[in-house]
């Protein structure tokens, strides 16, 4: 398939401090002891999409991500790592790497996506509909904000604000409206002209934009070139394309395509015809054609199609874009969505590396993971947590609902609940942490007690 | 519920709690409270106008009967006597307790009507609310059952609206019934109606859905492809709601919108969509045409001309959808085209061609006449070689030979069109003069000495008319040279400026192609408009970028900018008041603090604003030279030093003051620019500003552009 994949792996997201640092960019944050980026790359490999450009914000992050990819995916994927300046936005990142984009269609995936939605299916849907844009949508994670049960009504409205507001046609194939960013909080304003031509639009607020888009390359580049103020794919490019779909300003079969060999074009058209014959759905004229109306033939109004691929509800789909999401995803990947982790569960429903050592009377509950070479003392208890490689954990330690990264030392009698402890962190005896984040290399002194704090070394 | 005839007498149920056992009642509004059918409705109520040779109200009553409604209250207002007399002589009154009439002379809207009915206390349970111009053959069983079940579960579900698939034209934005496009939002699971917009603001390219709507419902279906059938199943609460909200007039515009928008008591409206059955309301001339055609083409079966559903005469259905009643005398050479109805006792001359038309009873049509797509009512005389295209001709009209009706023409009762006269397109001809204003029918009132003036028409006018008009007419001498040709009788109603737009939309005539082309062109502009409207992004404007990127952020910025401007103004006003009324500094501080809280501003904003007001005051105090200005500033600053000082607890605020001053010197109060360093020194001298702040400010400016440094340089001396 003539698809080029761009993985936007980000840099040091401020939202994830102190989990990310100069040493650990967002792309390398561990999810069940694997960098989060590997989940996307593995999905790409499974879908046979091997031409990948990983875009990383900042030269330093690129220097960390690059070597990891080349060591892990040598011979498996053809990956280039490109560094772009920070704060150029997603659209800016694509603009920066535009010269490298050559394929007919571009698939843009966010590097923090942890999902088992077949990426190939999104690409196929894009081709099938001959769309300029296909967005992957999935149901909002049910596990989402875990404590939403107790939250009041006010929180409820706030929560829904984080989701997207999406308008679909009755066949759920076309994207007719999308509100992103600040627009979500406002009243929804639907263009009448689009509604008129479709007749019926379903507005959903329970779908999440998974930040996986397929674009027609020529269109994407035109938009990026012409609208040089567009910063974000989601907030600028997407709404723009959706809004103008009945009055397209994009040269679909214009100069750019004409340059390509006529042979290829003829082929693709033939393919399209074949496909549409096969697919009963596609043989119905879409509203885009109908919109022109019987009288519209005199002058040609260009249209383009914006499509969606809606993942089935059974698929897992989440983005690692907050500390809460980091913890949720870690928990899910060894729990309900363990098919993603690539490990097989033991009889106790957990994953313990053979080289890990457990003291006597130490219990590791279900939905836990214990990394290679980690040691645990006596009478410890681990529940619904991930513990990284080569950690040294003393006796009488309780770890619940937490993520402990690699090379962490936890002293005797510590209690860790709902917290994240980054690599090389150290907890001295009897430290008690609840809902805390401990940055890389930070030392929590003996006997101290923290609740809901972010602990990290001061960055110089 | 059994056959309606049997149960009809059991009107009051024994167990009032059991809603299901109440007989099904209906309220039929025999007045549409509009003026769309003028001038015809000046003389006869709309519900009695013949629709394929049967008065409209018969379709509605026949449907209600078939839908097992047991009791119908016919609300008559305009021409109430005509309606009542008609019903009394009709077979509907031969059925006991089926039809009863309620008469009113001063209702001007559906709201008034329902309030009156509520007062009468005749409705005991769920009822069907319908107007007398509705044609339908749907079965109510299903909708009624849904309504009752919902009502049982949720006592707030008080109304079920019947809707039907019907897509408005992309070009004219109106449905085939000639009604405006309708936008509705419906919950796809519960079918609850969430949004209703029928009077569409054409300039607004977007529909605005309240965000709370989306917060409450994960999925909403927005429809532009549904048509409101104006058949509502209501619970008795609807009537009391109309009484409680005495300003509700229109069923949809006030009642439905009121319920949806104001969310009164959490009452809910639901929809019921019908698929295979027919329901439509005759709202204007175009829907009259559309519904007539639907009847002829049998969509409304069993309410079609060849089935006897009321006292209509039997008609035979022939090939190609041609219906011919008995005793029609048709010349051999006359050609009757498809989908045409010809009423009893009509005579048609040689070589006359009639197609897609309805001809009433007792008409006389001469030779070589062409009738196409027209509606000719009863006892009309059309002389030789007349041409009628897409016109409506009412009872008793006389068209003299070679008269021509252009598409869209409407001839009201007993009009006479002179020989060879051309009635222009969309014109309306009546024996009555056009009322000057919509509701000032004084002339007419005087003429006919009828009591009440109604919005839609004049009560009693026509009652007298039948007998009197002819004589009255012949007395009027100027009609011999009338507006409608030699020997013609009638006035041509002028079409008001804005009305022309409506005329072609609502006329019986199809929309002419040039209009369509015009509107198609307009759509493109419209689309552009809506694209811009939506997010301020000009489709082609590469140059306009700066003004409209990230509309949302701009908005937010604007908001905060606005806020700070308002805040500054408020502080200034407070300060000036303090100056003029000698208010204690402590009180001023109190006031400014409360302002600060209400605008959510920082201490630095306050110090900036206070300083701004002080400098403004100094500037506005009369002065002739720079020196005086400086003196003014000195006095103000000395007097109000304490106030300013209060807002300068730290260096940060002091820097803010300097920055503010700098900004003012550049923008609003340029007069001070030359005095910058001196005032700065003054502030320093009065211990308002500390050395540290000035030095920090100078430091900050070190890296700035050359243009920004003007003032730093000016005060270099001071700094050193």
PDB file of N, CA and C in Angstrom, chain B residues 404-477:
ATOM      1  N   UNK B 404     -57.030  35.137 -20.189  1.00  0.00           N
ATOM      2  CA  UNK B 404     -55.884  34.270 -19.912  1.00  0.00           C
ATOM      3  C   UNK B 404     -55.455  34.429 -18.456  1.00  0.00           C
ATOM      4  N   UNK B 405     -55.265  33.294 -17.789  1.00  0.00           N
ATOM      5  CA  UNK B 405     -54.720  33.339 -16.438  1.00  0.00           C
ATOM      6  C   UNK B 405     -53.276  32.856 -16.498  1.00  0.00           C
ATOM      7  N   UNK B 406     -52.374  33.699 -16.084  1.00  0.00           N
ATOM      8  CA  UNK B 406     -50.966  33.312 -16.050  1.00  0.00           C
ATOM      9  C   UNK B 406     -50.714  32.463 -14.790  1.00  0.00           C
ATOM     10  N   UNK B 407     -49.621  31.704 -14.766  1.00  0.00           N
ATOM     11  CA  UNK B 407     -49.371  30.834 -13.619  1.00  0.00           C
ATOM     12  C   UNK B 407     -49.414  31.577 -12.293  1.00  0.00           C
ATOM     13  N   UNK B 408     -50.024  30.946 -11.333  1.00  0.00           N
ATOM     14  CA  UNK B 408     -50.040  31.507  -9.990  1.00  0.00           C
ATOM     15  C   UNK B 408     -51.203  32.438  -9.727  1.00  0.00           C
ATOM     16  N   UNK B 409     -52.058  32.648 -10.717  1.00  0.00           N
ATOM     17  CA  UNK B 409     -53.176  33.568 -10.512  1.00  0.00           C
ATOM     18  C   UNK B 409     -54.242  32.905  -9.637  1.00  0.00           C
ATOM     19  N   UNK B 410     -54.891  33.722  -8.824  1.00  0.00           N
ATOM     20  CA  UNK B 410     -55.969  33.225  -7.968  1.00  0.00           C
ATOM     21  C   UNK B 410     -57.170  34.139  -8.170  1.00  0.00           C
ATOM     22  N   UNK B 411     -58.311  33.569  -8.577  1.00  0.00           N
ATOM     23  CA  UNK B 411     -59.525  34.362  -8.731  1.00  0.00           C
ATOM     24  C   UNK B 411     -60.466  33.992  -7.602  1.00  0.00           C
ATOM     25  N   UNK B 412     -60.802  34.963  -6.802  1.00  0.00           N
ATOM     26  CA  UNK B 412     -61.683  34.687  -5.677  1.00  0.00           C
ATOM     27  C   UNK B 412     -63.138  34.641  -6.151  1.00  0.00           C
ATOM     28  N   UNK B 413     -64.029  34.427  -5.201  1.00  0.00           N
ATOM     29  CA  UNK B 413     -65.423  34.163  -5.536  1.00  0.00           C
ATOM     30  C   UNK B 413     -66.041  35.230  -6.422  1.00  0.00           C
ATOM     31  N   UNK B 414     -66.750  34.758  -7.438  1.00  0.00           N
ATOM     32  CA  UNK B 414     -67.633  35.586  -8.278  1.00  0.00           C
ATOM     33  C   UNK B 414     -66.935  36.701  -9.028  1.00  0.00           C
ATOM     34  N   UNK B 415     -65.663  36.557  -9.199  1.00  0.00           N
ATOM     35  CA  UNK B 415     -64.948  37.550  -9.985  1.00  0.00           C
ATOM     36  C   UNK B 415     -65.308  37.353 -11.450  1.00  0.00           C
ATOM     37  N   UNK B 416     -65.350  38.433 -12.183  1.00  0.00           N
ATOM     38  CA  UNK B 416     -65.577  38.322 -13.624  1.00  0.00           C
ATOM     39  C   UNK B 416     -64.367  38.899 -14.336  1.00  0.00           C
ATOM     40  N   UNK B 417     -63.794  38.115 -15.232  1.00  0.00           N
ATOM     41  CA  UNK B 417     -62.629  38.583 -15.974  1.00  0.00           C
ATOM     42  C   UNK B 417     -63.088  38.955 -17.371  1.00  0.00           C
ATOM     43  N   UNK B 418     -62.735  40.165 -17.794  1.00  0.00           N
ATOM     44  CA  UNK B 418     -63.213  40.676 -19.072  1.00  0.00           C
ATOM     45  C   UNK B 418     -62.586  39.956 -20.254  1.00  0.00           C
ATOM     46  N   UNK B 419     -63.137  40.240 -21.408  1.00  0.00           N
ATOM     47  CA  UNK B 419     -62.668  39.600 -22.632  1.00  0.00           C
ATOM     48  C   UNK B 419     -61.204  39.884 -22.890  1.00  0.00           C
ATOM     49  N   UNK B 420     -60.521  38.852 -23.307  1.00  0.00           N
ATOM     50  CA  UNK B 420     -59.131  38.963 -23.723  1.00  0.00           C
ATOM     51  C   UNK B 420     -58.223  39.565 -22.664  1.00  0.00           C
ATOM     52  N   UNK B 421     -58.697  39.509 -21.434  1.00  0.00           N
ATOM     53  CA  UNK B 421     -57.857  40.111 -20.387  1.00  0.00           C
ATOM     54  C   UNK B 421     -56.787  39.130 -19.915  1.00  0.00           C
ATOM     55  N   UNK B 422     -55.595  39.654 -19.730  1.00  0.00           N
ATOM     56  CA  UNK B 422     -54.490  38.841 -19.211  1.00  0.00           C
ATOM     57  C   UNK B 422     -54.368  39.062 -17.713  1.00  0.00           C
ATOM     58  N   UNK B 423     -54.553  38.045 -16.949  1.00  0.00           N
ATOM     59  CA  UNK B 423     -54.311  38.192 -15.512  1.00  0.00           C
ATOM     60  C   UNK B 423     -52.853  37.821 -15.268  1.00  0.00           C
ATOM     61  N   UNK B 424     -52.067  38.783 -14.812  1.00  0.00           N
ATOM     62  CA  UNK B 424     -50.638  38.507 -14.688  1.00  0.00           C
ATOM     63  C   UNK B 424     -50.327  37.422 -13.654  1.00  0.00           C
ATOM     64  N   UNK B 425     -49.140  36.900 -13.755  1.00  0.00           N
ATOM     65  CA  UNK B 425     -48.727  35.810 -12.875  1.00  0.00           C
ATOM     66  C   UNK B 425     -48.779  36.245 -11.419  1.00  0.00           C
ATOM     67  N   UNK B 426     -49.145  35.324 -10.571  1.00  0.00           N
ATOM     68  CA  UNK B 426     -49.172  35.486  -9.105  1.00  0.00           C
ATOM     69  C   UNK B 426     -50.167  36.542  -8.627  1.00  0.00           C
ATOM     70  N   UNK B 427     -51.030  37.033  -9.520  1.00  0.00           N
ATOM     71  CA  UNK B 427     -51.913  38.085  -9.022  1.00  0.00           C
ATOM     72  C   UNK B 427     -53.156  37.449  -8.417  1.00  0.00           C
ATOM     73  N   UNK B 428     -53.727  38.181  -7.488  1.00  0.00           N
ATOM     74  CA  UNK B 428     -54.921  37.696  -6.809  1.00  0.00           C
ATOM     75  C   UNK B 428     -56.040  38.685  -7.094  1.00  0.00           C
ATOM     76  N   UNK B 429     -57.169  38.160  -7.504  1.00  0.00           N
ATOM     77  CA  UNK B 429     -58.280  39.029  -7.871  1.00  0.00           C
ATOM     78  C   UNK B 429     -59.455  38.719  -6.956  1.00  0.00           C
ATOM     79  N   UNK B 430     -60.046  39.781  -6.409  1.00  0.00           N
ATOM     80  CA  UNK B 430     -61.169  39.583  -5.504  1.00  0.00           C
ATOM     81  C   UNK B 430     -62.167  40.701  -5.692  1.00  0.00           C
ATOM     82  N   UNK B 431     -63.400  40.430  -5.284  1.00  0.00           N
ATOM     83  CA  UNK B 431     -64.380  41.504  -5.325  1.00  0.00           C
ATOM     84  C   UNK B 431     -64.114  42.508  -4.217  1.00  0.00           C
ATOM     85  N   UNK B 432     -63.314  42.086  -3.261  1.00  0.00           N
ATOM     86  CA  UNK B 432     -62.974  42.985  -2.161  1.00  0.00           C
ATOM     87  C   UNK B 432     -61.705  43.728  -2.484  1.00  0.00           C
ATOM     88  N   UNK B 433     -61.652  44.936  -1.983  1.00  0.00           N
ATOM     89  CA  UNK B 433     -60.406  45.668  -2.140  1.00  0.00           C
ATOM     90  C   UNK B 433     -59.411  45.142  -1.128  1.00  0.00           C
ATOM     91  N   UNK B 434     -58.178  45.272  -1.499  1.00  0.00           N
ATOM     92  CA  UNK B 434     -57.147  44.785  -0.600  1.00  0.00           C
ATOM     93  C   UNK B 434     -57.111  45.636   0.657  1.00  0.00           C
ATOM     94  N   UNK B 435     -57.134  44.992   1.802  1.00  0.00           N
ATOM     95  CA  UNK B 435     -56.990  45.781   3.025  1.00  0.00           C
ATOM     96  C   UNK B 435     -55.658  46.518   3.008  1.00  0.00           C
ATOM     97  N   UNK B 436     -55.661  47.746   3.477  1.00  0.00           N
ATOM     98  CA  UNK B 436     -54.444  48.553   3.399  1.00  0.00           C
ATOM     99  C   UNK B 436     -53.346  47.906   4.222  1.00  0.00           C
ATOM    100  N   UNK B 437     -53.737  47.582   5.440  1.00  0.00           N
ATOM    101  CA  UNK B 437     -52.778  46.897   6.294  1.00  0.00           C
ATOM    102  C   UNK B 437     -53.319  45.518   6.594  1.00  0.00           C
ATOM    103  N   UNK B 438     -52.447  44.711   7.106  1.00  0.00           N
ATOM    104  CA  UNK B 438     -52.817  43.328   7.372  1.00  0.00           C
ATOM    105  C   UNK B 438     -54.076  43.215   8.222  1.00  0.00           C
ATOM    106  N   UNK B 439     -54.193  44.047   9.233  1.00  0.00           N
ATOM    107  CA  UNK B 439     -55.311  43.799  10.136  1.00  0.00           C
ATOM    108  C   UNK B 439     -56.262  44.987  10.277  1.00  0.00           C
ATOM    109  N   UNK B 440     -56.098  45.978   9.417  1.00  0.00           N
ATOM    110  CA  UNK B 440     -57.081  47.046   9.512  1.00  0.00           C
ATOM    111  C   UNK B 440     -58.082  46.901   8.375  1.00  0.00           C
ATOM    112  N   UNK B 441     -59.119  46.183   8.631  1.00  0.00           N
ATOM    113  CA  UNK B 441     -60.104  45.917   7.590  1.00  0.00           C
ATOM    114  C   UNK B 441     -61.298  46.828   7.757  1.00  0.00           C
ATOM    115  N   UNK B 442     -61.045  48.037   8.178  1.00  0.00           N
ATOM    116  CA  UNK B 442     -62.165  48.900   8.529  1.00  0.00           C
ATOM    117  C   UNK B 442     -63.127  49.131   7.377  1.00  0.00           C
ATOM    118  N   UNK B 443     -62.527  49.351   6.211  1.00  0.00           N
ATOM    119  CA  UNK B 443     -63.364  49.559   5.035  1.00  0.00           C
ATOM    120  C   UNK B 443     -64.375  48.446   4.884  1.00  0.00           C
ATOM    121  N   UNK B 444     -63.775  47.252   4.915  1.00  0.00           N
ATOM    122  CA  UNK B 444     -64.604  46.084   4.710  1.00  0.00           C
ATOM    123  C   UNK B 444     -65.638  45.975   5.801  1.00  0.00           C
ATOM    124  N   UNK B 445     -65.182  46.283   6.969  1.00  0.00           N
ATOM    125  CA  UNK B 445     -66.078  46.160   8.104  1.00  0.00           C
ATOM    126  C   UNK B 445     -67.297  47.053   7.905  1.00  0.00           C
ATOM    127  N   UNK B 446     -66.996  48.277   7.462  1.00  0.00           N
ATOM    128  CA  UNK B 446     -68.080  49.211   7.243  1.00  0.00           C
ATOM    129  C   UNK B 446     -69.011  48.710   6.143  1.00  0.00           C
ATOM    130  N   UNK B 447     -68.422  48.244   5.080  1.00  0.00           N
ATOM    131  CA  UNK B 447     -69.204  47.760   3.956  1.00  0.00           C
ATOM    132  C   UNK B 447     -70.192  46.697   4.383  1.00  0.00           C
ATOM    133  N   UNK B 448     -69.678  45.795   5.184  1.00  0.00           N
ATOM    134  CA  UNK B 448     -70.488  44.617   5.459  1.00  0.00           C
ATOM    135  C   UNK B 448     -71.109  44.649   6.832  1.00  0.00           C
ATOM    136  N   UNK B 449     -70.771  45.676   7.582  1.00  0.00           N
ATOM    137  CA  UNK B 449     -71.266  45.828   8.947  1.00  0.00           C
ATOM    138  C   UNK B 449     -71.146  44.536   9.741  1.00  0.00           C
ATOM    139  N   UNK B 450     -70.098  43.815   9.491  1.00  0.00           N
ATOM    140  CA  UNK B 450     -69.888  42.596  10.271  1.00  0.00           C
ATOM    141  C   UNK B 450     -69.128  42.965  11.532  1.00  0.00           C
ATOM    142  N   UNK B 451     -69.374  42.251  12.578  1.00  0.00           N
ATOM    143  CA  UNK B 451     -68.887  42.644  13.884  1.00  0.00           C
ATOM    144  C   UNK B 451     -67.384  42.632  14.070  1.00  0.00           C
ATOM    145  N   UNK B 452     -66.791  41.473  14.026  1.00  0.00           N
ATOM    146  CA  UNK B 452     -65.427  41.361  14.504  1.00  0.00           C
ATOM    147  C   UNK B 452     -64.406  41.356  13.380  1.00  0.00           C
ATOM    148  N   UNK B 453     -63.305  41.946  13.690  1.00  0.00           N
ATOM    149  CA  UNK B 453     -62.198  41.897  12.738  1.00  0.00           C
ATOM    150  C   UNK B 453     -61.260  40.795  13.188  1.00  0.00           C
ATOM    151  N   UNK B 454     -60.944  39.941  12.284  1.00  0.00           N
ATOM    152  CA  UNK B 454     -60.043  38.854  12.647  1.00  0.00           C
ATOM    153  C   UNK B 454     -58.741  38.994  11.891  1.00  0.00           C
ATOM    154  N   UNK B 455     -57.745  38.370  12.428  1.00  0.00           N
ATOM    155  CA  UNK B 455     -56.472  38.372  11.729  1.00  0.00           C
ATOM    156  C   UNK B 455     -56.617  37.695  10.384  1.00  0.00           C
ATOM    157  N   UNK B 456     -57.287  36.586  10.371  1.00  0.00           N
ATOM    158  CA  UNK B 456     -57.315  35.816   9.136  1.00  0.00           C
ATOM    159  C   UNK B 456     -58.413  36.277   8.206  1.00  0.00           C
ATOM    160  N   UNK B 457     -59.529  36.578   8.720  1.00  0.00           N
ATOM    161  CA  UNK B 457     -60.620  36.947   7.830  1.00  0.00           C
ATOM    162  C   UNK B 457     -61.747  37.537   8.660  1.00  0.00           C
ATOM    163  N   UNK B 458     -62.775  37.867   8.024  1.00  0.00           N
ATOM    164  CA  UNK B 458     -63.824  38.591   8.722  1.00  0.00           C
ATOM    165  C   UNK B 458     -65.017  37.693   8.959  1.00  0.00           C
ATOM    166  N   UNK B 459     -65.353  37.630  10.202  1.00  0.00           N
ATOM    167  CA  UNK B 459     -66.471  36.765  10.544  1.00  0.00           C
ATOM    168  C   UNK B 459     -67.735  37.298   9.920  1.00  0.00           C
ATOM    169  N   UNK B 460     -68.456  36.403   9.389  1.00  0.00           N
ATOM    170  CA  UNK B 460     -69.768  36.793   8.918  1.00  0.00           C
ATOM    171  C   UNK B 460     -69.775  37.478   7.572  1.00  0.00           C
ATOM    172  N   UNK B 461     -68.603  37.868   7.093  1.00  0.00           N
ATOM    173  CA  UNK B 461     -68.579  38.556   5.824  1.00  0.00           C
ATOM    174  C   UNK B 461     -69.299  37.752   4.759  1.00  0.00           C
ATOM    175  N   UNK B 462     -68.820  36.531   4.653  1.00  0.00           N
ATOM    176  CA  UNK B 462     -69.298  35.725   3.550  1.00  0.00           C
ATOM    177  C   UNK B 462     -70.741  35.289   3.741  1.00  0.00           C
ATOM    178  N   UNK B 463     -71.140  35.237   4.996  1.00  0.00           N
ATOM    179  CA  UNK B 463     -72.519  34.824   5.222  1.00  0.00           C
ATOM    180  C   UNK B 463     -73.457  35.771   4.499  1.00  0.00           C
ATOM    181  N   UNK B 464     -73.121  37.022   4.611  1.00  0.00           N
ATOM    182  CA  UNK B 464     -73.962  38.011   3.957  1.00  0.00           C
ATOM    183  C   UNK B 464     -73.695  38.020   2.466  1.00  0.00           C
ATOM    184  N   UNK B 465     -72.422  37.755   2.193  1.00  0.00           N
ATOM    185  CA  UNK B 465     -71.947  37.963   0.856  1.00  0.00           C
ATOM    186  C   UNK B 465     -72.761  37.239  -0.198  1.00  0.00           C
ATOM    187  N   UNK B 466     -73.005  35.970   0.091  1.00  0.00           N
ATOM    188  CA  UNK B 466     -73.654  35.157  -0.919  1.00  0.00           C
ATOM    189  C   UNK B 466     -74.873  35.842  -1.497  1.00  0.00           C
ATOM    190  N   UNK B 467     -75.654  36.408  -0.621  1.00  0.00           N
ATOM    191  CA  UNK B 467     -76.861  37.067  -1.089  1.00  0.00           C
ATOM    192  C   UNK B 467     -76.601  38.456  -1.664  1.00  0.00           C
ATOM    193  N   UNK B 468     -75.718  39.172  -1.009  1.00  0.00           N
ATOM    194  CA  UNK B 468     -75.709  40.605  -1.281  1.00  0.00           C
ATOM    195  C   UNK B 468     -74.760  41.055  -2.364  1.00  0.00           C
ATOM    196  N   UNK B 469     -73.627  40.375  -2.407  1.00  0.00           N
ATOM    197  CA  UNK B 469     -72.558  40.928  -3.215  1.00  0.00           C
ATOM    198  C   UNK B 469     -72.979  41.229  -4.636  1.00  0.00           C
ATOM    199  N   UNK B 470     -73.717  40.308  -5.230  1.00  0.00           N
ATOM    200  CA  UNK B 470     -74.069  40.507  -6.624  1.00  0.00           C
ATOM    201  C   UNK B 470     -74.802  41.807  -6.841  1.00  0.00           C
ATOM    202  N   UNK B 471     -75.762  42.047  -5.973  1.00  0.00           N
ATOM    203  CA  UNK B 471     -76.517  43.281  -6.154  1.00  0.00           C
ATOM    204  C   UNK B 471     -75.631  44.482  -5.868  1.00  0.00           C
ATOM    205  N   UNK B 472     -74.891  44.364  -4.784  1.00  0.00           N
ATOM    206  CA  UNK B 472     -74.001  45.445  -4.399  1.00  0.00           C
ATOM    207  C   UNK B 472     -73.047  45.790  -5.534  1.00  0.00           C
ATOM    208  N   UNK B 473     -72.550  44.692  -6.108  1.00  0.00           N
ATOM    209  CA  UNK B 473     -71.593  44.839  -7.176  1.00  0.00           C
ATOM    210  C   UNK B 473     -72.169  45.572  -8.372  1.00  0.00           C
ATOM    211  N   UNK B 474     -73.354  45.172  -8.749  1.00  0.00           N
ATOM    212  CA  UNK B 474     -73.915  45.778  -9.956  1.00  0.00           C
ATOM    213  C   UNK B 474     -74.212  47.257  -9.751  1.00  0.00           C
ATOM    214  N   UNK B 475     -74.393  47.622  -8.484  1.00  0.00           N
ATOM    215  CA  UNK B 475     -74.640  49.043  -8.230  1.00  0.00           C
ATOM    216  C   UNK B 475     -73.399  49.890  -8.437  1.00  0.00           C
ATOM    217  N   UNK B 476     -72.245  49.292  -8.212  1.00  0.00           N
ATOM    218  CA  UNK B 476     -71.018  50.081  -8.291  1.00  0.00           C
ATOM    219  C   UNK B 476     -70.680  50.373  -9.740  1.00  0.00           C
ATOM    220  N   UNK B 477     -70.713  51.647 -10.118  1.00  0.00           N
ATOM    221  CA  UNK B 477     -70.564  51.961 -11.528  1.00  0.00           C
ATOM    222  C   UNK B 477     -69.133  51.772 -12.054  1.00  0.00           C
TER     223      UNK B 477
END
